[in-house]
PDB file of C-alpha atoms and ligand atoms in Angstrom:
ATOM      1  CA  UNK M 241      28.801 -49.776 140.858  1.00  0.00           C
ATOM      2  CA  UNK M 242      32.224 -48.225 140.299  1.00  0.00           C
ATOM      3  CA  UNK M 243      30.543 -45.534 138.199  1.00  0.00           C
ATOM      4  CA  UNK M 244      29.085 -44.114 141.408  1.00  0.00           C
ATOM      5  CA  UNK M 245      32.546 -43.673 142.979  1.00  0.00           C
ATOM      6  CA  UNK M 246      34.082 -40.228 142.736  1.00  0.00           C
ATOM      7  CA  UNK M 247      37.491 -41.149 144.061  1.00  0.00           C
ATOM      8  CA  UNK M 248      39.112 -44.388 145.218  1.00  0.00           C
ATOM      9  CA  UNK M 249      40.876 -43.673 148.529  1.00  0.00           C
ATOM     10  CA  UNK M 250      42.479 -47.073 149.149  1.00  0.00           C
ATOM     11  CA  UNK M 251      42.455 -50.061 146.818  1.00  0.00           C
ATOM     12  CA  UNK M 252      42.204 -53.756 147.678  1.00  0.00           C
ATOM     13  CA  UNK M 253      45.958 -54.290 148.044  1.00  0.00           C
ATOM     14  CA  UNK M 254      46.457 -51.272 150.311  1.00  0.00           C
ATOM     15  CA  UNK M 255      43.590 -52.427 152.541  1.00  0.00           C
ATOM     16  CA  UNK M 256      44.847 -56.027 152.762  1.00  0.00           C
ATOM     17  CA  UNK M 257      48.331 -54.822 153.655  1.00  0.00           C
ATOM     18  CA  UNK M 258      46.947 -52.674 156.472  1.00  0.00           C
ATOM     19  CA  UNK M 259      44.694 -55.457 157.771  1.00  0.00           C
ATOM     20  CA  UNK M 260      47.702 -57.786 157.912  1.00  0.00           C
ATOM     21  CA  UNK M 261      49.641 -55.240 159.956  1.00  0.00           C
ATOM     22  CA  UNK M 262      46.745 -54.819 162.379  1.00  0.00           C
ATOM     23  CA  UNK M 263      46.467 -58.602 162.719  1.00  0.00           C
ATOM     24  CA  UNK M 264      50.151 -58.893 163.623  1.00  0.00           C
ATOM     25  CA  UNK M 265      49.862 -56.089 166.178  1.00  0.00           C
ATOM     26  CA  UNK M 266      46.858 -57.667 167.847  1.00  0.00           C
ATOM     27  CA  UNK M 267      48.461 -61.135 167.850  1.00  0.00           C
ATOM     28  CA  UNK M 268      51.434 -59.726 169.770  1.00  0.00           C
ATOM     29  CA  UNK M 269      49.288 -57.672 172.141  1.00  0.00           C
ATOM     30  CA  UNK M 270      46.958 -60.537 173.101  1.00  0.00           C
ATOM     31  CA  UNK M 271      49.526 -63.367 173.258  1.00  0.00           C
ATOM     32  CA  UNK M 272      48.586 -65.768 176.064  1.00  0.00           C
ATOM     33  CA  UNK M 273      45.036 -64.376 176.397  1.00  0.00           C
ATOM     34  CA  UNK M 274      41.812 -65.604 174.825  1.00  0.00           C
ATOM     35  CA  UNK M 275      40.030 -62.473 173.610  1.00  0.00           C
ATOM     36  CA  UNK M 276      36.421 -62.218 172.555  1.00  0.00           C
ATOM     37  CA  UNK M 277      36.395 -60.378 169.236  1.00  0.00           C
ATOM     38  CA  UNK M 278      33.143 -58.510 168.617  1.00  0.00           C
ATOM     39  CA  UNK M 279      32.131 -57.489 165.105  1.00  0.00           C
ATOM     40  CA  UNK M 280      29.874 -54.473 164.912  1.00  0.00           C
ATOM     41  CA  UNK M 281      27.387 -55.350 162.160  1.00  0.00           C
ATOM     42  CA  UNK M 282      26.834 -54.806 159.430  1.00  0.00           C
ATOM     43  CA  UNK M 283      29.656 -52.539 158.249  1.00  0.00           C
ATOM     44  CA  UNK M 284      32.534 -54.421 159.935  1.00  0.00           C
ATOM     45  CA  UNK M 285      31.745 -57.864 158.582  1.00  0.00           C
ATOM     46  CA  UNK M 286      34.377 -57.868 155.819  1.00  0.00           C
ATOM     47  CA  UNK M 287      37.055 -56.280 157.956  1.00  0.00           C
ATOM     48  CA  UNK M 288      36.278 -58.783 160.739  1.00  0.00           C
ATOM     49  CA  UNK M 289      36.599 -61.771 158.403  1.00  0.00           C
ATOM     50  CA  UNK M 290      39.876 -60.557 156.912  1.00  0.00           C
ATOM     51  CA  UNK M 291      41.309 -59.455 160.266  1.00  0.00           C
ATOM     52  CA  UNK M 292      40.739 -62.659 162.259  1.00  0.00           C
ATOM     53  CA  UNK M 293      42.523 -64.631 159.524  1.00  0.00           C
ATOM     54  CA  UNK M 294      45.602 -62.513 160.263  1.00  0.00           C
ATOM     55  CA  UNK M 295      45.433 -63.046 164.034  1.00  0.00           C
ATOM     56  CA  UNK M 296      47.569 -66.041 165.028  1.00  0.00           C
ATOM     57  CA  UNK M 297      46.409 -66.607 168.620  1.00  0.00           C
ATOM     58  CA  UNK M 298      43.261 -68.422 169.867  1.00  0.00           C
ATOM     59  CA  UNK M 299      40.171 -66.211 170.070  1.00  0.00           C
ATOM     60  CA  UNK M 300      36.391 -66.342 170.067  1.00  0.00           C
ATOM     61  CA  UNK M 301      34.050 -64.235 167.987  1.00  0.00           C
ATOM     62  CA  UNK M 302      30.600 -62.753 168.458  1.00  0.00           C
ATOM     63  CA  UNK M 303      28.429 -60.206 166.684  1.00  0.00           C
ATOM     64  CA  UNK M 304      26.476 -57.168 167.705  1.00  0.00           C
ATOM     65  CA  UNK M 305      24.232 -54.975 165.588  1.00  0.00           C
ATOM     66  CA  UNK M 306      23.487 -51.390 166.439  1.00  0.00           C
ATOM     67  CA  UNK M 307      21.634 -48.724 164.543  1.00  0.00           C
ATOM     68  CA  UNK M 308      22.513 -45.071 164.347  1.00  0.00           C
ATOM     69  CA  UNK M 309      22.225 -43.903 160.789  1.00  0.00           C
ATOM     70  CA  UNK M 310      19.177 -45.494 159.159  1.00  0.00           C
ATOM     71  CA  UNK M 311      19.025 -44.604 155.489  1.00  0.00           C
ATOM     72  CA  UNK M 312      20.677 -41.233 155.934  1.00  0.00           C
ATOM     73  CA  UNK M 313      24.392 -40.340 155.633  1.00  0.00           C
ATOM     74  CA  UNK M 314      24.459 -38.289 158.870  1.00  0.00           C
ATOM     75  CA  UNK M 315      24.255 -39.604 162.413  1.00  0.00           C
ATOM     76  CA  UNK M 316      20.974 -39.251 164.271  1.00  0.00           C
ATOM     77  CA  UNK M 317      22.753 -39.526 167.623  1.00  0.00           C
ATOM     78  CA  UNK M 318      20.421 -42.354 168.540  1.00  0.00           C
ATOM     79  CA  UNK M 319      22.042 -45.732 169.185  1.00  0.00           C
ATOM     80  CA  UNK M 320      19.975 -48.826 169.556  1.00  0.00           C
ATOM     81  CA  UNK M 321      21.033 -52.475 170.057  1.00  0.00           C
ATOM     82  CA  UNK M 322      19.378 -54.482 167.283  1.00  0.00           C
ATOM     83  CA  UNK M 323      21.220 -57.704 168.000  1.00  0.00           C
ATOM     84  CA  UNK M 324      22.974 -58.404 171.284  1.00  0.00           C
ATOM     85  CA  UNK M 325      25.882 -60.722 172.024  1.00  0.00           C
ATOM     86  CA  UNK M 326      25.286 -64.454 172.516  1.00  0.00           C
ATOM     87  CA  UNK M 327      27.860 -64.815 175.302  1.00  0.00           C
ATOM     88  CA  UNK M 328      28.538 -62.933 178.576  1.00  0.00           C
ATOM     89  CA  UNK M 329      31.464 -60.509 178.542  1.00  0.00           C
ATOM     90  CA  UNK M 330      32.131 -60.480 182.267  1.00  0.00           C
ATOM     91  CA  UNK M 331      35.839 -60.977 182.946  1.00  0.00           C
ATOM     92  CA  UNK M 332      36.700 -61.195 179.223  1.00  0.00           C
ATOM     93  CA  UNK M 333      39.232 -59.270 177.192  1.00  0.00           C
ATOM     94  CA  UNK M 334      37.128 -57.713 174.476  1.00  0.00           C
ATOM     95  CA  UNK M 335      38.296 -56.523 171.084  1.00  0.00           C
ATOM     96  CA  UNK M 336      35.671 -54.423 169.332  1.00  0.00           C
ATOM     97  CA  UNK M 337      36.084 -54.520 165.541  1.00  0.00           C
ATOM     98  CA  UNK M 338      34.475 -51.506 163.858  1.00  0.00           C
ATOM     99  CA  UNK M 339      34.523 -50.391 160.238  1.00  0.00           C
ATOM    100  CA  UNK M 340      34.610 -46.644 160.727  1.00  0.00           C
ATOM    101  CA  UNK M 341      34.458 -44.100 163.546  1.00  0.00           C
ATOM    102  CA  UNK M 342      32.870 -40.787 162.681  1.00  0.00           C
ATOM    103  CA  UNK M 343      31.005 -38.952 165.450  1.00  0.00           C
ATOM    104  CA  UNK M 344      32.127 -41.609 167.967  1.00  0.00           C
ATOM    105  CA  UNK M 345      28.584 -41.890 169.355  1.00  0.00           C
ATOM    106  CA  UNK M 346      28.092 -45.551 168.385  1.00  0.00           C
ATOM    107  CA  UNK M 347      31.338 -46.738 169.904  1.00  0.00           C
ATOM    108  CA  UNK M 348      31.232 -44.672 173.097  1.00  0.00           C
ATOM    109  CA  UNK M 349      27.791 -46.149 173.710  1.00  0.00           C
ATOM    110  CA  UNK M 350      29.019 -49.694 173.043  1.00  0.00           C
ATOM    111  CA  UNK M 351      32.088 -49.358 175.208  1.00  0.00           C
ATOM    112  CA  UNK M 352      29.905 -48.066 178.000  1.00  0.00           C
ATOM    113  CA  UNK M 353      27.575 -51.102 177.681  1.00  0.00           C
ATOM    114  CA  UNK M 354      30.510 -53.542 177.775  1.00  0.00           C
ATOM    115  CA  UNK M 355      32.124 -51.853 180.769  1.00  0.00           C
ATOM    116  CA  UNK M 356      28.847 -51.904 182.680  1.00  0.00           C
ATOM    117  CA  UNK M 357      28.721 -55.654 181.975  1.00  0.00           C
ATOM    118  CA  UNK M 358      32.136 -55.909 183.663  1.00  0.00           C
ATOM    119  CA  UNK M 359      34.364 -56.780 180.745  1.00  0.00           C
ATOM    120  CA  UNK M 360      37.952 -57.171 181.955  1.00  0.00           C
ATOM    121  CA  UNK M 361      39.291 -54.936 179.175  1.00  0.00           C
ATOM    122  CA  UNK M 362      37.896 -53.284 176.071  1.00  0.00           C
ATOM    123  CA  UNK M 363      40.198 -52.641 173.086  1.00  0.00           C
ATOM    124  CA  UNK M 364      38.921 -50.765 170.059  1.00  0.00           C
ATOM    125  CA  UNK M 365      40.092 -51.527 166.532  1.00  0.00           C
ATOM    126  CA  UNK M 366      38.763 -49.586 163.555  1.00  0.00           C
ATOM    127  CA  UNK M 367      39.871 -49.791 159.970  1.00  0.00           C
ATOM    128  CA  UNK M 368      38.811 -46.271 159.096  1.00  0.00           C
ATOM    129  CA  UNK M 369      38.756 -43.120 161.198  1.00  0.00           C
ATOM    130  CA  UNK M 370      37.176 -39.741 160.406  1.00  0.00           C
ATOM    131  CA  UNK M 371      38.524 -37.717 163.372  1.00  0.00           C
ATOM    132  CA  UNK M 372      37.062 -34.431 162.127  1.00  0.00           C
ATOM    133  CA  UNK M 373      33.526 -35.848 162.606  1.00  0.00           C
ATOM    134  CA  UNK M 374      33.818 -36.423 166.375  1.00  0.00           C
ATOM    135  CA  UNK M 375      30.978 -35.317 168.635  1.00  0.00           C
ATOM    136  CA  UNK M 376      32.380 -37.123 171.699  1.00  0.00           C
ATOM    137  CA  UNK M 377      35.960 -37.711 172.735  1.00  0.00           C
ATOM    138  CA  UNK M 378      36.972 -41.180 171.556  1.00  0.00           C
ATOM    139  CA  UNK M 379      40.174 -42.632 170.235  1.00  0.00           C
ATOM    140  CA  UNK M 380      40.660 -46.141 168.815  1.00  0.00           C
ATOM    141  CA  UNK M 381      43.505 -48.223 170.256  1.00  0.00           C
ATOM    142  CA  UNK M 382      44.361 -49.395 166.735  1.00  0.00           C
ATOM    143  CA  UNK M 383      43.299 -47.766 163.505  1.00  0.00           C
ATOM    144  CA  UNK M 384      44.002 -48.411 159.848  1.00  0.00           C
ATOM    145  CA  UNK M 385      43.438 -45.290 157.760  1.00  0.00           C
ATOM    146  CA  UNK M 386      42.553 -41.693 158.577  1.00  0.00           C
ATOM    147  CA  UNK M 387      39.852 -40.498 156.147  1.00  0.00           C
ATOM    148  CA  UNK M 388      38.654 -37.001 155.193  1.00  0.00           C
ATOM    149  CA  UNK M 389      35.160 -35.910 156.220  1.00  0.00           C
ATOM    150  CA  UNK M 390      33.406 -37.407 153.195  1.00  0.00           C
ATOM    151  CA  UNK M 391      30.846 -40.148 152.911  1.00  0.00           C
ATOM    152  CA  UNK M 392      32.664 -43.324 151.890  1.00  0.00           C
ATOM    153  CA  UNK M 393      31.461 -46.730 150.741  1.00  0.00           C
ATOM    154  CA  UNK M 394      32.966 -50.121 150.019  1.00  0.00           C
ATOM    155  CA  UNK M 395      34.770 -52.849 151.995  1.00  0.00           C
ATOM    156  CA  UNK M 396      31.623 -53.436 154.116  1.00  0.00           C
ATOM    157  CA  UNK M 397      30.423 -49.820 154.189  1.00  0.00           C
ATOM    158  CA  UNK M 398      27.120 -49.016 152.524  1.00  0.00           C
ATOM    159  CA  UNK M 399      24.903 -46.320 151.251  1.00  0.00           C
ATOM    160  CA  UNK M 400      21.286 -47.528 151.624  1.00  0.00           C
ATOM    161  CA  UNK M 401      22.645 -51.088 151.888  1.00  0.00           C
ATOM    162  CA  UNK M 402      24.530 -50.935 148.569  1.00  0.00           C
ATOM    163  CA  UNK M 403      28.264 -50.959 147.724  1.00  0.00           C
ATOM    164  CA  UNK M 404      29.276 -53.164 150.675  1.00  0.00           C
ATOM    165  CA  UNK M 405      30.789 -55.686 148.255  1.00  0.00           C
ATOM    166  CA  UNK M 406      33.269 -53.269 146.635  1.00  0.00           C
ATOM    167  CA  UNK M 407      36.742 -54.513 147.636  1.00  0.00           C
ATOM    168  CA  UNK M 408      38.026 -50.928 147.911  1.00  0.00           C
ATOM    169  CA  UNK M 409      37.072 -47.800 149.871  1.00  0.00           C
ATOM    170  CA  UNK M 410      35.973 -44.746 147.921  1.00  0.00           C
ATOM    171  CA  UNK M 411      34.082 -41.486 148.122  1.00  0.00           C
ATOM    172  CA  UNK M 412      30.547 -41.733 146.764  1.00  0.00           C
ATOM    173  CA  UNK M 413      29.538 -39.141 144.205  1.00  0.00           C
ATOM    174  CA  UNK M 414      27.322 -36.640 146.055  1.00  0.00           C
ATOM    175  CA  UNK M 415      24.702 -36.777 143.311  1.00  0.00           C
ATOM    176  CA  UNK M 416      24.047 -40.409 144.259  1.00  0.00           C
ATOM    177  CA  UNK M 417      22.682 -39.453 147.706  1.00  0.00           C
ATOM    178  CA  UNK M 418      21.545 -35.900 147.040  1.00  0.00           C
ATOM    179  CA  UNK M 419      18.826 -37.186 144.746  1.00  0.00           C
TER     180      UNK M 419
HETATM  181  P1  LIG Q  12      29.598 -42.800 164.510  1.00  0.00           P
HETATM  182  O1  LIG Q  12      29.210 -41.469 163.949  1.00  0.00           O
HETATM  183  O2  LIG Q  12      28.640 -43.267 165.554  1.00  0.00           O
HETATM  184  O3  LIG Q  12      29.440 -43.752 163.257  1.00  0.00           O
HETATM  185  O4  LIG Q  12      31.055 -42.829 164.964  1.00  0.00           O
HETATM  186  C1  LIG Q  12      29.767 -45.059 163.245  1.00  0.00           C
HETATM  187  C2  LIG Q  12      28.940 -45.784 162.235  1.00  0.00           C
HETATM  188  O5  LIG Q  12      28.411 -44.898 161.253  1.00  0.00           O
HETATM  189  C3  LIG Q  12      28.515 -45.402 159.980  1.00  0.00           C
HETATM  190  N1  LIG Q  12      29.307 -44.481 159.138  1.00  0.00           N
HETATM  191  C4  LIG Q  12      29.442 -44.595 157.807  1.00  0.00           C
HETATM  192  N2  LIG Q  12      28.947 -45.503 156.967  1.00  0.00           N
HETATM  193  N3  LIG Q  12      30.045 -44.383 155.187  1.00  0.00           N
HETATM  194  C5  LIG Q  12      29.262 -45.369 155.645  1.00  0.00           C
HETATM  195  O6  LIG Q  12      28.849 -46.229 154.849  1.00  0.00           O
HETATM  196  C6  LIG Q  12      30.571 -43.409 155.974  1.00  0.00           C
HETATM  197  O7  LIG Q  12      31.299 -42.528 155.524  1.00  0.00           O
HETATM  198  C7  LIG Q  12      30.249 -43.558 157.384  1.00  0.00           C
HETATM  199  N4  LIG Q  12      30.566 -42.799 158.458  1.00  0.00           N
HETATM  200  C8  LIG Q  12      29.981 -43.414 159.521  1.00  0.00           C
HETATM  201  C9  LIG Q  12      29.145 -46.756 160.123  1.00  0.00           C
HETATM  202  O8  LIG Q  12      28.148 -47.745 160.029  1.00  0.00           O
HETATM  203  C10 LIG Q  12      29.745 -46.805 161.493  1.00  0.00           C
HETATM  204  O9  LIG Q  12      29.635 -48.050 162.110  1.00  0.00           O
HETATM  205 MG1  LIG Q  13      26.203 -48.174 157.859  1.00  0.00          MG
END
């Protein structure tokens, strides 16, 4: 698996350190509230699991699955809800946990959905951000690492469903997906 990685951007220790910092920030920000933390599947599942362990206040979790990329490495611009939330969001403080923001299309769509359902507040947390890929204006409230405009895998992120279990984040060798 590591043979397919061209360059490791952040290793396991660097990621865990950053996730701890984000957890502390969120714990302070949401003190005295009971946020609903939403994991955007599948990519954010590892970040979500690590992050909530570093949040020290009571919270609830739920999951949502959306599709935008399919098997390709570039966005199609089409966002579809594959799995919706189990609980209503009306009047709730929502924290969206996302793995990576690229074009911003997925998240701007999701935020719109949650606001139309009358969430009290929507806070966006992403571990990775590729600001040069934006097609719509969107900024996360909390972000871990800024990445270059390259296709990355690991720590939950996949190429054709592979590499999610790498504990690091790295750039995939182009020959792996240009085949
Ligand atoms: P958008 O473009 O809507 O993208 O902001 C968000 C979703 O696209 C996926 N994504 C990636 N997945 N490596 C991946 O494995 C990448 O470099 C990458 N860039 C975007 C991801 O699923 C995210 O939720
Ligand atoms: Mg993906």
